[in-house]
mmCIF file of C-alpha atoms in Angstrom:
data_model
loop_
_atom_site.group_PDB
_atom_site.id
_atom_site.type_symbol
_atom_site.label_atom_id
_atom_site.label_comp_id
_atom_site.label_asym_id
_atom_site.label_seq_id
_atom_site.Cartn_x
_atom_site.Cartn_y
_atom_site.Cartn_z
ATOM 1 C CA MET A 18 17.154 40.473 42.881
ATOM 2 C CA PRO A 19 18.142 41.247 39.857
ATOM 3 C CA GLN A 20 14.969 41.509 36.828
ATOM 4 C CA THR A 21 15.209 40.241 33.455
ATOM 5 C CA VAL A 22 13.613 41.837 30.613
ATOM 6 C CA ALA A 23 11.979 39.535 28.209
ATOM 7 C CA PRO A 24 13.669 39.465 24.416
ATOM 8 C CA GLU A 25 12.254 41.874 22.275
ATOM 9 C CA SER A 26 10.705 39.710 18.480
ATOM 10 C CA THR A 27 12.413 40.443 15.613
ATOM 11 C CA ALA A 28 9.473 38.725 14.088
ATOM 12 C CA PRO A 29 7.346 41.418 11.584
ATOM 13 C CA ALA A 30 3.985 42.404 12.112
ATOM 14 C CA VAL A 31 1.719 41.658 10.108
ATOM 15 C CA ALA A 32 -0.553 44.595 7.865
ATOM 16 C CA LYS A 33 -4.275 44.045 9.386
ATOM 17 C CA SER A 34 -6.135 42.397 6.659
ATOM 18 C CA LEU A 35 -8.690 44.975 5.354
ATOM 19 C CA SER A 36 -12.355 44.419 4.964
ATOM 20 C CA LEU A 37 -14.914 44.235 2.095
ATOM 21 C CA PRO A 38 -15.880 47.889 2.793
ATOM 22 C CA ALA A 39 -12.627 49.000 2.735
ATOM 23 C CA ARG A 40 -11.371 47.169 -0.176
ATOM 24 C CA ILE A 41 -15.193 47.968 -1.589
ATOM 25 C CA ILE A 42 -13.743 52.263 -1.635
ATOM 26 C CA GLY A 43 -10.220 51.519 -1.409
ATOM 27 C CA VAL A 44 -10.911 50.064 -4.718
ATOM 28 C CA LEU A 45 -11.739 53.953 -5.776
ATOM 29 C CA THR A 46 -9.836 55.726 -3.306
ATOM 30 C CA ALA A 47 -7.219 54.221 -3.125
ATOM 31 C CA PRO A 48 -6.456 51.018 -5.705
ATOM 32 C CA ARG A 49 -2.899 51.007 -5.137
ATOM 33 C CA ALA A 50 -2.547 49.661 -1.762
ATOM 34 C CA THR A 51 -6.263 47.626 -2.283
ATOM 35 C CA TYR A 52 -5.150 45.622 -4.512
ATOM 36 C CA ALA A 53 -2.189 44.924 -2.595
ATOM 37 C CA ASP A 54 -4.223 43.444 -0.127
ATOM 38 C CA VAL A 55 -5.760 42.137 -1.946
ATOM 39 C CA ALA A 56 -3.269 40.253 -3.645
ATOM 40 C CA ALA A 57 -1.538 39.184 -0.542
ATOM 41 C CA ARG A 58 -4.682 37.043 0.724
ATOM 42 C CA PRO A 59 -7.266 36.942 -2.319
ATOM 43 C CA ARG A 60 -10.657 36.421 -0.744
ATOM 44 C CA TRP A 61 -13.220 37.191 -4.261
ATOM 45 C CA LEU A 62 -17.017 35.410 -2.625
ATOM 46 C CA GLY A 63 -18.538 39.201 -0.708
ATOM 47 C CA VAL A 64 -16.911 41.278 -3.428
ATOM 48 C CA LEU A 65 -18.784 39.291 -6.348
ATOM 49 C CA ALA A 66 -21.696 38.793 -4.439
ATOM 50 C CA PHE A 67 -21.885 43.334 -3.925
ATOM 51 C CA VAL A 68 -21.950 43.604 -7.468
ATOM 52 C CA VAL A 69 -24.277 40.955 -8.554
ATOM 53 C CA VAL A 70 -27.324 41.619 -5.900
ATOM 54 C CA VAL A 71 -26.522 45.897 -6.177
ATOM 55 C CA GLY A 72 -25.595 45.524 -10.065
ATOM 56 C CA GLY A 73 -28.321 43.344 -10.467
ATOM 57 C CA ALA A 74 -30.811 46.044 -8.151
ATOM 58 C CA ALA A 75 -29.865 48.462 -10.409
ATOM 59 C CA THR A 76 -31.135 46.429 -13.435
ATOM 60 C CA PHE A 77 -34.409 45.612 -12.010
ATOM 61 C CA VAL A 78 -35.639 49.119 -11.525
ATOM 62 C CA PHE A 79 -34.187 50.732 -14.153
ATOM 63 C CA LEU A 80 -36.224 48.227 -16.793
ATOM 64 C CA SER A 81 -39.441 48.343 -14.245
ATOM 65 C CA THR A 82 -39.726 51.915 -15.131
ATOM 66 C CA GLU A 83 -41.936 52.490 -18.698
ATOM 67 C CA VAL A 84 -39.175 54.143 -20.074
ATOM 68 C CA GLY A 85 -36.212 52.092 -18.808
ATOM 69 C CA LYS A 86 -38.934 49.115 -20.990
ATOM 70 C CA GLN A 87 -39.152 51.458 -24.699
ATOM 71 C CA ALA A 88 -35.610 51.416 -23.595
ATOM 72 C CA MET A 89 -34.282 48.281 -23.477
ATOM 73 C CA LEU A 90 -36.907 47.520 -26.881
ATOM 74 C CA ASP A 91 -35.311 50.078 -28.758
ATOM 75 C CA GLN A 92 -31.495 48.719 -27.945
ATOM 76 C CA GLN A 93 -32.835 45.263 -28.974
ATOM 77 C CA VAL A 94 -34.047 46.902 -32.125
ATOM 78 C CA ARG A 95 -31.169 48.909 -33.327
ATOM 79 C CA PHE A 96 -29.086 45.696 -32.163
ATOM 80 C CA MET A 97 -31.143 43.538 -34.779
ATOM 81 C CA GLU A 98 -31.385 45.651 -37.285
ATOM 82 C CA GLY A 99 -27.258 46.286 -37.251
ATOM 83 C CA PHE A 100 -26.706 42.723 -38.213
ATOM 84 C CA GLY A 101 -29.063 43.105 -40.622
ATOM 85 C CA ILE A 102 -31.845 41.604 -39.824
ATOM 86 C CA LYS A 103 -35.404 43.497 -40.217
ATOM 87 C CA LEU A 104 -38.935 42.614 -37.793
ATOM 88 C CA ASN A 105 -41.979 42.295 -38.830
ATOM 89 C CA ASP A 106 -45.006 44.510 -37.092
ATOM 90 C CA ALA A 107 -45.258 39.874 -34.836
ATOM 91 C CA ALA A 108 -41.841 39.431 -34.311
ATOM 92 C CA TYR A 109 -41.940 43.779 -32.435
ATOM 93 C CA GLN A 110 -45.534 42.918 -30.584
ATOM 94 C CA ARG A 111 -43.578 39.090 -29.130
ATOM 95 C CA MET A 112 -40.532 41.992 -27.864
ATOM 96 C CA GLU A 113 -43.309 44.198 -26.607
ATOM 97 C CA ALA A 114 -45.037 41.140 -25.289
ATOM 98 C CA GLY A 115 -42.477 39.843 -23.174
ATOM 99 C CA LEU A 116 -41.145 43.047 -22.398
ATOM 100 C CA ASP A 117 -43.294 42.722 -18.652
ATOM 101 C CA ARG A 118 -40.270 40.357 -17.807
ATOM 102 C CA ALA A 119 -37.334 42.035 -18.719
ATOM 103 C CA ARG A 120 -36.510 43.567 -15.432
ATOM 104 C CA TYR A 121 -36.004 39.282 -14.163
ATOM 105 C CA THR A 122 -34.732 38.229 -17.550
ATOM 106 C CA GLY A 123 -32.588 41.638 -17.004
ATOM 107 C CA ALA A 124 -31.200 40.954 -13.585
ATOM 108 C CA LEU A 125 -30.789 37.420 -13.445
ATOM 109 C CA GLY A 126 -29.021 37.631 -16.785
ATOM 110 C CA GLN A 127 -26.614 40.650 -15.512
ATOM 111 C CA ALA A 128 -25.874 37.686 -12.070
ATOM 112 C CA ILE A 129 -24.694 35.160 -14.599
ATOM 113 C CA ALA A 130 -22.749 37.068 -16.828
ATOM 114 C CA LEU A 131 -20.729 39.183 -15.126
ATOM 115 C CA PRO A 132 -19.134 35.720 -12.858
ATOM 116 C CA LEU A 133 -18.302 34.360 -15.903
ATOM 117 C CA MET A 134 -17.027 37.034 -17.638
ATOM 118 C CA GLY A 135 -14.937 38.111 -14.325
ATOM 119 C CA LEU A 136 -13.820 34.179 -14.228
ATOM 120 C CA THR A 137 -12.791 34.900 -18.079
ATOM 121 C CA PHE A 138 -11.039 37.525 -17.678
ATOM 122 C CA ALA A 139 -8.765 36.255 -15.113
ATOM 123 C CA GLY A 140 -8.961 33.372 -16.789
ATOM 124 C CA ILE A 141 -7.092 35.199 -19.845
ATOM 125 C CA ALA A 142 -5.421 37.798 -17.296
ATOM 126 C CA PHE A 143 -3.876 34.562 -15.275
ATOM 127 C CA GLY A 144 -1.501 33.097 -19.280
ATOM 128 C CA VAL A 145 -0.731 36.325 -19.865
ATOM 129 C CA PHE A 146 0.968 36.963 -16.664
ATOM 130 C CA THR A 147 2.123 33.120 -16.535
ATOM 131 C CA ALA A 148 2.967 32.620 -19.216
ATOM 132 C CA LEU A 149 4.629 35.312 -21.240
ATOM 133 C CA VAL A 150 5.213 37.515 -17.971
ATOM 134 C CA GLY A 151 6.345 34.687 -15.713
ATOM 135 C CA GLY A 152 4.836 35.161 -12.627
ATOM 136 C CA ASP A 153 4.589 33.258 -10.094
ATOM 137 C CA ALA A 154 0.511 35.279 -9.162
ATOM 138 C CA LYS A 155 -1.921 32.115 -8.573
ATOM 139 C CA PHE A 156 -5.807 31.905 -10.298
ATOM 140 C CA LYS A 157 -7.361 32.649 -6.646
ATOM 141 C CA GLN A 158 -5.460 36.320 -6.945
ATOM 142 C CA VAL A 159 -5.970 37.086 -10.439
ATOM 143 C CA PHE A 160 -9.633 36.357 -10.185
ATOM 144 C CA ALA A 161 -9.961 38.093 -6.186
ATOM 145 C CA ILE A 162 -8.697 41.179 -7.965
ATOM 146 C CA VAL A 163 -10.077 41.084 -11.089
ATOM 147 C CA ALA A 164 -14.296 40.212 -9.312
ATOM 148 C CA HIS A 165 -12.989 43.424 -7.181
ATOM 149 C CA SER A 166 -12.350 45.353 -10.509
ATOM 150 C CA GLY A 167 -16.170 44.502 -10.699
ATOM 151 C CA VAL A 168 -17.097 47.564 -8.168
ATOM 152 C CA VAL A 169 -16.157 50.099 -11.180
ATOM 153 C CA ILE A 170 -18.778 48.595 -13.313
ATOM 154 C CA THR A 171 -21.144 48.900 -10.649
ATOM 155 C CA LEU A 172 -20.785 52.735 -9.704
ATOM 156 C CA ALA A 173 -20.427 53.107 -13.611
ATOM 157 C CA GLN A 174 -23.999 51.604 -13.462
ATOM 158 C CA LEU A 175 -25.465 53.186 -11.535
ATOM 159 C CA PHE A 176 -24.306 56.527 -13.060
ATOM 160 C CA GLY A 177 -25.266 55.618 -16.433
ATOM 161 C CA LEU A 178 -28.958 54.132 -15.443
ATOM 162 C CA PRO A 179 -30.246 57.392 -14.547
ATOM 163 C CA LEU A 180 -29.121 59.354 -17.550
ATOM 164 C CA ALA A 181 -30.196 56.359 -19.665
ATOM 165 C CA TYR A 182 -33.574 57.537 -18.232
ATOM 166 C CA VAL A 183 -33.107 61.011 -18.202
ATOM 167 C CA ARG A 184 -32.035 60.820 -22.068
ATOM 168 C CA GLU A 185 -35.066 57.519 -21.828
ATOM 169 C CA THR A 186 -32.093 55.494 -24.348
ATOM 170 C CA MET A 187 -29.821 52.785 -23.652
ATOM 171 C CA SER A 188 -27.259 52.859 -26.173
ATOM 172 C CA SER A 189 -24.408 55.267 -24.923
ATOM 173 C CA THR A 190 -25.105 52.593 -21.168
ATOM 174 C CA THR A 191 -24.903 48.965 -23.297
ATOM 175 C CA ASN A 192 -21.923 50.180 -25.242
ATOM 176 C CA ARG A 193 -19.692 50.622 -21.879
ATOM 177 C CA LYS A 194 -21.870 48.664 -19.967
ATOM 178 C CA TYR A 195 -18.627 46.445 -19.097
ATOM 179 C CA ALA A 196 -15.474 47.702 -20.803
ATOM 180 C CA PRO A 197 -14.187 49.401 -17.677
ATOM 181 C CA MET A 198 -13.945 45.682 -16.223
ATOM 182 C CA ILE A 199 -11.749 45.793 -18.652
ATOM 183 C CA ASP A 200 -10.360 49.392 -18.138
ATOM 184 C CA ALA A 201 -10.025 48.335 -14.128
ATOM 185 C CA ILE A 202 -7.891 45.267 -14.593
ATOM 186 C CA ASN A 203 -5.117 46.996 -16.416
ATOM 187 C CA VAL A 204 -7.454 50.585 -13.702
ATOM 188 C CA GLY A 205 -6.532 53.899 -16.002
ATOM 189 C CA TRP A 206 -5.728 55.336 -12.365
ATOM 190 C CA ARG A 207 -2.677 57.585 -14.601
ATOM 191 C CA SER A 208 -4.487 61.233 -12.738
ATOM 192 C CA ARG A 209 -3.962 59.446 -9.591
ATOM 193 C CA GLY A 210 0.272 59.116 -9.962
ATOM 194 C CA THR A 211 -0.980 54.988 -9.357
ATOM 195 C CA ASP A 212 0.963 52.067 -12.001
ATOM 196 C CA SER A 213 -1.713 50.324 -13.504
ATOM 197 C CA GLY A 214 -3.231 47.033 -11.695
ATOM 198 C CA TYR A 215 -2.020 44.121 -13.750
ATOM 199 C CA PHE A 216 1.498 46.070 -12.510
ATOM 200 C CA HIS A 217 -0.068 46.591 -8.985
ATOM 201 C CA MET A 218 -1.205 43.120 -9.016
ATOM 202 C CA ARG A 219 2.215 41.420 -10.087
ATOM 203 C CA ASN A 220 3.823 43.667 -7.858
ATOM 204 C CA ALA A 221 1.368 42.714 -4.746
ATOM 205 C CA ALA A 222 1.899 39.119 -5.434
ATOM 206 C CA ALA A 223 4.908 38.680 -6.189
ATOM 207 C CA ARG A 224 5.321 40.842 -2.053
ATOM 208 C CA THR A 225 2.846 37.955 -1.077
ATOM 209 C CA PRO A 226 4.782 36.486 2.099
ATOM 210 C CA ARG A 227 5.830 32.339 1.193
ATOM 211 C CA PRO A 228 6.298 29.784 3.347
ATOM 212 C CA ASN A 229 9.669 28.618 5.158
ATOM 213 C CA GLY A 230 10.589 26.864 3.000
ATOM 214 C CA THR A 231 9.083 27.094 -0.280
#
């Protein structure tokens, strides 16, 4: 009895999507492949929650210490004096009285500021990407890449806050607090032999499969 052989499928194999932990680690260890996966399957909620929760927890712990409170107070005073504002004794005492709330307001402020900054950076990058370069990426793709770049901010914070505790000052920590977001969008991994994050986004979006007829 003759046997029939089923024809081999010619459909290309679909690459398995990276999990949330794999994407978080991949931003640091394999940014090219990670950003390509993020652009092809844009997901931002999980990684944004990770950045907000971990970063907020680190801020809460730091500002729960006397060293952290004093460092924050000194940083605020220097900031205001930099604009020519001279604090009298009453104003300084009011600032000291609010230090016990700093761990809550600091963590909450970061939880609000980081998503807003992410949306702002994504909007700028999306405008440049579509208007100046002529790309066809969707805003969701750009925002997902920016959200994953927030992992670099979290890593910098986890290293920076213990250093601020030892040095008893937040001056250098706060000056560079959000700069990693900009660096990560352009991913400064040239020493690792990779292209910039912007070109990860452009190339990955160009390789994203499209439905037939589009």
